[in-house]
Short mmCIF file of C-alpha atoms in Angstrom, two decimals:
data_model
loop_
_atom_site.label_atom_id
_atom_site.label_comp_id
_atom_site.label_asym_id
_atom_site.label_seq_id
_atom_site.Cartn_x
_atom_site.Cartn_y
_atom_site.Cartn_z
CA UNK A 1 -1.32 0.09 0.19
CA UNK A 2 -3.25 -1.21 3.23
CA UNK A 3 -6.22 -0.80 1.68
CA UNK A 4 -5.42 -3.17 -1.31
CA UNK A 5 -6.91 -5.74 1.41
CA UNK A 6 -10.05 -4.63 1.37
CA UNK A 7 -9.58 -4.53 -2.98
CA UNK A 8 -8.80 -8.37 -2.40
CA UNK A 9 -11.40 -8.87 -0.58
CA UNK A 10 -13.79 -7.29 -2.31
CA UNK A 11 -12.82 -9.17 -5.48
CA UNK A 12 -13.28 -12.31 -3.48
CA UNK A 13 -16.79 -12.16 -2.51
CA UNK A 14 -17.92 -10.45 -5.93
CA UNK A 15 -15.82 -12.46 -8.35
CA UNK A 16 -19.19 -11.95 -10.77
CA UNK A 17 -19.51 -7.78 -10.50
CA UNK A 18 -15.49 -7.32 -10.70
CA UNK A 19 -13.74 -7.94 -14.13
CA UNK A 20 -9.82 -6.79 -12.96
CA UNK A 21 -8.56 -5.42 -9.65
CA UNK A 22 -5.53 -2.98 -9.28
CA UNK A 23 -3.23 -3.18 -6.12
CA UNK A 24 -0.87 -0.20 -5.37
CA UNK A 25 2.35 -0.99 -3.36
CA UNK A 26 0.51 -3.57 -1.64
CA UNK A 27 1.38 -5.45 1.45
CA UNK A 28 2.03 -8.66 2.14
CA UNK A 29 -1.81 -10.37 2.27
CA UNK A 30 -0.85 -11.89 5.99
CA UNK A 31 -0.40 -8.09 7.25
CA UNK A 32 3.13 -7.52 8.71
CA UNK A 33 2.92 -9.37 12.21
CA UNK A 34 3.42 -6.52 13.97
CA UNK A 35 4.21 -6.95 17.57
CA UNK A 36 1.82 -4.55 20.39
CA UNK A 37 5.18 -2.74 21.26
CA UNK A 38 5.51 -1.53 17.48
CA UNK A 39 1.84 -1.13 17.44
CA UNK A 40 1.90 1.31 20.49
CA UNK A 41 4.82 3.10 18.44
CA UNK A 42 2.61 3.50 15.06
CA UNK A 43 0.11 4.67 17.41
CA UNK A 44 2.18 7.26 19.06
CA UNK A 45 3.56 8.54 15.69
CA UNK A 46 -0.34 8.98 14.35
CA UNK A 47 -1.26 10.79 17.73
CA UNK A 48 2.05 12.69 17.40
CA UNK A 49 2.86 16.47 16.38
CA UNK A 50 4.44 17.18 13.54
CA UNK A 51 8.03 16.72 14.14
CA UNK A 52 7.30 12.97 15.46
CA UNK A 53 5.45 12.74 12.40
CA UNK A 54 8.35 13.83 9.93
CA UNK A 55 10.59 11.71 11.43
CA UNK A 56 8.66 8.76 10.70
CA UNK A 57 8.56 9.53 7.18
CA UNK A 58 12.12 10.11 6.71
CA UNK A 59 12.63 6.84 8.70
CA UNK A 60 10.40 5.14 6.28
CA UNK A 61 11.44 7.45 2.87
CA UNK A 62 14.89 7.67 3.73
CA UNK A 63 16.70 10.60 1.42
CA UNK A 64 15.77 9.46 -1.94
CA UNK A 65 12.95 12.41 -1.49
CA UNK A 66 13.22 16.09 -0.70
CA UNK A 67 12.47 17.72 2.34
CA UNK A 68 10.02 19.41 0.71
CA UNK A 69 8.05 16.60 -0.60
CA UNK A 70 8.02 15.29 3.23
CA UNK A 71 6.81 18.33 4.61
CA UNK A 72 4.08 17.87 1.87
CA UNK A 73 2.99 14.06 2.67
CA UNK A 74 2.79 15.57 6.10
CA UNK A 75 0.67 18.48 5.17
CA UNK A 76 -1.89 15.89 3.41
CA UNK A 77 -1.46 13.46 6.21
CA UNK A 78 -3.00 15.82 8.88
CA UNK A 79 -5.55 17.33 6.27
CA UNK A 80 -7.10 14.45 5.23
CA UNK A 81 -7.42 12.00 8.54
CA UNK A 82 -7.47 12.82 12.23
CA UNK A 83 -4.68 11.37 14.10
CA UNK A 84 -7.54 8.86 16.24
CA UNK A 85 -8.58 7.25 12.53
CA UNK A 86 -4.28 7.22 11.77
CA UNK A 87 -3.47 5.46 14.71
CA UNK A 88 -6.91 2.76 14.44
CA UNK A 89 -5.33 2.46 10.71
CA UNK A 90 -2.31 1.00 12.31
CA UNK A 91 -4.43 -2.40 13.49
CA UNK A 92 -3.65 -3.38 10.02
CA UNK A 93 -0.28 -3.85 10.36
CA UNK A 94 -1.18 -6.65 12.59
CA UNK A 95 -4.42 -7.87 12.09
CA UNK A 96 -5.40 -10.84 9.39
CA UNK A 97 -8.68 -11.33 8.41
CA UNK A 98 -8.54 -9.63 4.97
CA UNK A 99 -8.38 -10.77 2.33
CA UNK A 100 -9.98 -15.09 3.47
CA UNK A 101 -6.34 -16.68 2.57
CA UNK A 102 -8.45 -20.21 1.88
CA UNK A 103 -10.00 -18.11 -0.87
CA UNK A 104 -8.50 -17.46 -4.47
CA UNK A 105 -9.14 -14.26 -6.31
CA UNK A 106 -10.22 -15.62 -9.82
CA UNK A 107 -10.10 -12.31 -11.86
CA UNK A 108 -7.08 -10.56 -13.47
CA UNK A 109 -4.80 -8.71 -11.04
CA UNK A 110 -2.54 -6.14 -11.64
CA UNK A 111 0.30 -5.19 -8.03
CA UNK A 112 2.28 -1.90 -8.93
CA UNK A 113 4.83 -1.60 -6.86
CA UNK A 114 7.86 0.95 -6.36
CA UNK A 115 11.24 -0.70 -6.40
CA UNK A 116 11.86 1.96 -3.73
CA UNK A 117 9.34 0.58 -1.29
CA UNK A 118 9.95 -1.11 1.39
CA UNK A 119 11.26 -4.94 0.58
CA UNK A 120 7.91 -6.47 1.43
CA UNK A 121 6.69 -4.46 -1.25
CA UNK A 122 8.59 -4.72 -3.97
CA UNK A 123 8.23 -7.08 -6.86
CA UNK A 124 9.69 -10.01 -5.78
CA UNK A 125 7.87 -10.02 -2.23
CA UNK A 126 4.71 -9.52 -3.70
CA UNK A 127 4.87 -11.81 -6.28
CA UNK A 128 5.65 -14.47 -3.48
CA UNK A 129 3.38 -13.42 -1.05
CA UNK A 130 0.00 -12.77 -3.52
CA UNK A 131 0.83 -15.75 -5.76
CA UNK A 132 -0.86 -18.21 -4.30
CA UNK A 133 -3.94 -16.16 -3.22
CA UNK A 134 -4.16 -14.48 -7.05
CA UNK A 135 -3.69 -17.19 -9.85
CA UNK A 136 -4.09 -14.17 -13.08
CA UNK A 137 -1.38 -12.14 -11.32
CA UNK A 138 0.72 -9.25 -12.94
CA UNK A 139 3.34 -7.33 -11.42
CA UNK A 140 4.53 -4.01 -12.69
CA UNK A 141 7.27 -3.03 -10.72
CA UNK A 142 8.13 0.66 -11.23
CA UNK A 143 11.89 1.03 -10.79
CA UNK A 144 12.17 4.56 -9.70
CA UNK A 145 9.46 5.13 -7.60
CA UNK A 146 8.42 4.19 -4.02
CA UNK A 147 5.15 3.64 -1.69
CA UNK A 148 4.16 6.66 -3.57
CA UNK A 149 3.59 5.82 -7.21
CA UNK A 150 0.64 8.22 -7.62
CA UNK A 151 2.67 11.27 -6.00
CA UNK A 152 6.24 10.17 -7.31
CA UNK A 153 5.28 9.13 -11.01
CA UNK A 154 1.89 10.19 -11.81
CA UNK A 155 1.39 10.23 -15.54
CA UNK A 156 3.20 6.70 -15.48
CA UNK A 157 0.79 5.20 -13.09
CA UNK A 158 -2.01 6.13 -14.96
CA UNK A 159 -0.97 4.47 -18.30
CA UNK A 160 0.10 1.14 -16.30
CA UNK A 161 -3.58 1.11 -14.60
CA UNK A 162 -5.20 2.39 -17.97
CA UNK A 163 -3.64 -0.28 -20.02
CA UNK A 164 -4.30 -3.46 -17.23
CA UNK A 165 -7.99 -2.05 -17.31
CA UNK A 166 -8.39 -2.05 -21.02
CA UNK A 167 -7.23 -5.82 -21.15
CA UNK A 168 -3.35 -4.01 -22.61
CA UNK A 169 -0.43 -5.79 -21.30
#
C-alpha cells in the first residue's frame, strides 16, 4: 500500500527503464494528512504488545476476517519488521513528498484495490485521487477482498497483475 509511493515515484524519474507499474490497495498520492496526535497513536500501536496490536487490526479489518487470520497478520507483522521500523513507517501517513504531484507518470498503470479496504482505497477514491497524476490508468477493483489482496485472494491477484504485465486487459 504505502509503498506504492515509492512505485510512483520510481516510475517518475525512470519513465525510460519502466514499461507498466502495478499499485496494490494504494493510498491516496497526498498521504492521509494525518494529524501528530494520530501519529503518536500509530506509533504507540507499532511499539505496542500484542494485544494493542490486535486491536488495531480488528479496528482496521473489522469482522469480515477470522480471528485466526488476525492472529496471523500479527504473527507476520512482528516477524518481519521491528516495532522502531513499524512505527518510522507511520511518517507516511503524513508526510508528502512522494510521488512529485507536478509530475505525471507517463507509463501504463494498473491500482488493485479491495472493495473491502478502507474508502480511500477503494476504486472510486483512487481513481479520483491518482487520475490526474497517472494519465494510462486502470483500476481493478476486487470486490471481495480488502487491504490484503495477496493474503485474501491470491491466485486472483496474480492473474490481474499477470495479465496488466503482458499488455492483457
Amino acid at each position: 500500500s504505502m509503498s506504492t509511493l515509492v512505485a510512483l515515484h520510481l516510475a517518475q524519474v525512470n519513465p525510460g527503464r519502466i514499461a507498466r507499474t502495478v499499485l496494490v490497495t494504494p493510498p491516496p498520492p497526498t498521504g492521509f494528512g494525518a494529524d501528530d496526535a494520530t501519529l503518536e497513536s500509530l506509533r504507540a500501536i507499532a511499539r505496542g504488545d500484542d494485544q494493542l496490536r490486535l486491536g488495531a487490526l480488528r479496528a482496521s479489518q473489522g469482522t469480515r476476517l477470522s480471528v485466526g487470520w488476525l492472529k496471523y497478520k500479527l504473527a507476520r507483522w512482528r516477524s518481519c519488521a521491528s516495532p522502531e521500523a513499524v512505527a518510522a513507517y507511520a511518517e507516511m501517513f503524513a508526510r508528502r513528498g512522494l510521488p512529485d504531484p507536478h509530475s505525471t507518470v507517463e507509463v501504463p498503470v494498473m491500482a488493485v484495490t479491495g472493495e473491502q479496504d478502507a474508502e480511500p482505497m477503494r476504486s472510486a477514491a483512487v481513481t479520483q485521487f491518482h487520475g490526474p497524476l497517472c494519465p494510462n490508468l486502470t483500476v481493478k477493483a476486487i470486490v471481495d477482498s480488502g487491504h490484503y489482496p495477496m493474503q485474501e485472494t491470491p491466485p486472483l491477484l496474480v492473474a490481474v497483475v499477470e495479465r496488466f504485465l503482458a499488455g492483457e486487459s
